Amino acid sequence: TGFYSREVIEEWAPISVSPERVEGFARAIASGDEIVLVAVDSSDQILGFGSIVASNNELRAVYVRSEHGRKGIGRAILRRLEDLARDAGLIELRMDASINAEAFYTANGFTSEASGEHPMPSGRRMACVRMRKSL
């Protein structure tokens, strides 16, 4: 995309997700630590997903498959996650946004607070923008 190196992209959003990573997601969901929302079409193909970690007031992710971008799917996922966050008693959400997603979050009411680096499992660090939104 021009924002990140190939190595960062491959770790952050791999084409093939490892079984260990899937198991980690499953544990977080089962324990209630992470609330995940998945958008699917009428044939159950995944269009996008998003998640929050209420205990950290954290919006963890909103991702939409590139071929379904700019159709309102990401905005719909984000709105529903914000509703779930309010239902959990949160009054704000914070996140480390990827540089390429900053405009999306700004358009949806988040404010940029600072540039930062998001740690990745390998120890590599990914440039990000620290953002916040009052609910």
Coordinates of C-alpha atoms in Angstrom, one line a residue:
T1 CA 0.0 0.0 0.0
G2 CA 2.9 2.4 0.3
F3 CA 2.3 3.1 4.0
Y4 CA 4.1 -0.1 5.2
S5 CA 6.8 -2.5 4.3
R6 CA 6.0 -5.9 2.9
E7 CA 7.2 -7.5 6.1
V8 CA 4.9 -5.4 8.3
I9 CA 1.9 -6.1 6.0
E10 CA 2.6 -9.8 6.0
E11 CA 2.6 -9.9 9.8
W12 CA -0.2 -7.5 10.4
A13 CA -2.6 -8.9 7.7
P14 CA -1.3 -12.2 6.5
I15 CA -3.0 -13.9 3.6
S16 CA -2.9 -17.2 5.5
V17 CA -3.6 -17.0 9.2
S18 CA -1.8 -19.5 11.4
P19 CA -3.8 -22.0 13.5
E20 CA -2.2 -20.5 16.6
R21 CA -3.5 -17.1 15.7
V22 CA -7.0 -18.4 15.1
E23 CA -6.8 -20.3 18.5
G24 CA -5.8 -17.0 20.2
F25 CA -8.8 -15.2 18.6
A26 CA -11.1 -18.1 19.7
R27 CA -9.8 -17.9 23.3
A28 CA -10.3 -14.2 23.5
I29 CA -13.9 -14.4 22.1
A30 CA -14.8 -17.4 24.3
S31 CA -13.5 -15.7 27.4
G32 CA -15.5 -12.5 26.6
D33 CA -12.3 -10.5 26.6
E34 CA -12.9 -9.5 23.0
I35 CA -16.3 -8.8 21.3
V36 CA -16.1 -9.6 17.6
L37 CA -18.6 -8.7 14.9
V38 CA -18.5 -10.3 11.5
A39 CA -20.3 -9.0 8.4
V40 CA -21.3 -11.7 5.8
D41 CA -23.2 -11.6 2.6
S42 CA -26.2 -13.8 1.7
S43 CA -23.9 -16.7 0.8
D44 CA -22.0 -16.4 4.1
Q45 CA -18.9 -15.0 2.6
I46 CA -17.1 -12.8 5.0
L47 CA -17.1 -9.1 3.9
G48 CA -15.4 -7.7 7.0
F49 CA -15.1 -7.8 10.7
G50 CA -14.4 -5.7 13.8
S51 CA -13.8 -6.1 17.5
I52 CA -13.6 -4.3 20.8
V53 CA -11.9 -5.1 24.1
A54 CA -14.2 -3.4 26.6
S55 CA -11.8 -3.9 29.5
N56 CA -9.3 -1.6 27.8
N57 CA -11.9 0.8 26.1
E58 CA -10.2 -0.4 22.9
L59 CA -11.5 -0.6 19.4
R60 CA -9.2 -3.4 18.2
A61 CA -10.1 -3.5 14.6
V62 CA -12.4 -2.7 11.7
Y63 CA -11.4 -4.5 8.5
V64 CA -13.3 -4.8 5.2
R65 CA -12.1 -6.9 2.3
S66 CA -10.7 -4.6 -0.3
E67 CA -13.2 -5.6 -3.0
H68 CA -16.0 -4.5 -0.7
G69 CA -14.5 -1.2 0.4
R70 CA -16.4 2.1 0.1
K71 CA -19.8 0.4 0.3
G72 CA -20.6 1.4 3.9
I73 CA -19.7 -2.0 5.4
G74 CA -16.9 -0.6 7.6
R75 CA -19.1 2.2 8.8
A76 CA -21.9 -0.2 9.7
I77 CA -19.5 -2.5 11.6
L78 CA -18.1 0.5 13.5
R79 CA -21.5 1.8 14.4
R80 CA -22.6 -1.6 15.8
L81 CA -19.4 -2.0 17.7
E82 CA -19.9 1.5 19.2
D83 CA -23.4 0.4 20.3
L84 CA -22.0 -2.7 21.9
A85 CA -19.4 -0.6 23.7
R86 CA -22.1 1.7 25.0
D87 CA -24.1 -1.4 26.1
A88 CA -20.9 -2.5 28.0
G89 CA -20.9 0.9 29.8
L90 CA -18.0 2.5 27.9
I91 CA -18.0 6.2 27.4
E92 CA -15.1 6.3 24.9
L93 CA -13.0 4.1 22.6
R94 CA -9.3 4.3 22.0
M95 CA -7.3 2.7 19.3
D96 CA -4.0 2.4 17.4
A97 CA -5.1 3.0 13.8
S98 CA -3.0 2.1 10.9
I99 CA -1.8 5.1 9.0
N100 CA -3.9 4.2 5.9
A101 CA -7.1 4.0 8.1
E102 CA -6.8 7.3 9.9
A103 CA -9.0 9.1 7.4
F104 CA -11.8 6.5 7.8
Y105 CA -11.8 6.9 11.6
T106 CA -11.6 10.7 11.4
A107 CA -14.6 10.7 9.1
N108 CA -16.4 8.6 11.8
G109 CA -15.8 10.9 14.7
F110 CA -12.4 9.8 16.0
T111 CA -9.7 12.3 16.8
S112 CA -6.0 11.8 16.3
E113 CA -4.0 12.2 19.4
A114 CA -0.4 11.3 18.5
S115 CA 1.7 9.2 16.2
G116 CA 2.9 6.0 17.7
E117 CA 4.2 2.5 17.1
H118 CA 2.0 -0.6 17.6
P119 CA 4.0 -3.7 18.8
M120 CA 3.5 -6.8 16.8
P121 CA 4.0 -10.4 17.9
S122 CA 7.4 -10.7 16.3
G123 CA 8.7 -7.6 18.2
R124 CA 8.5 -5.6 15.0
R125 CA 6.8 -2.2 15.5
M126 CA 4.2 -0.8 13.1
A127 CA 3.7 2.9 12.7
C128 CA 0.2 3.9 13.8
V129 CA -2.0 6.9 14.9
R130 CA -3.3 6.9 18.4
M131 CA -7.0 7.9 18.2
R132 CA -10.0 8.4 20.5
K133 CA -13.7 8.9 20.3
S134 CA -16.2 9.8 23.0
L135 CA -19.3 7.7 22.9

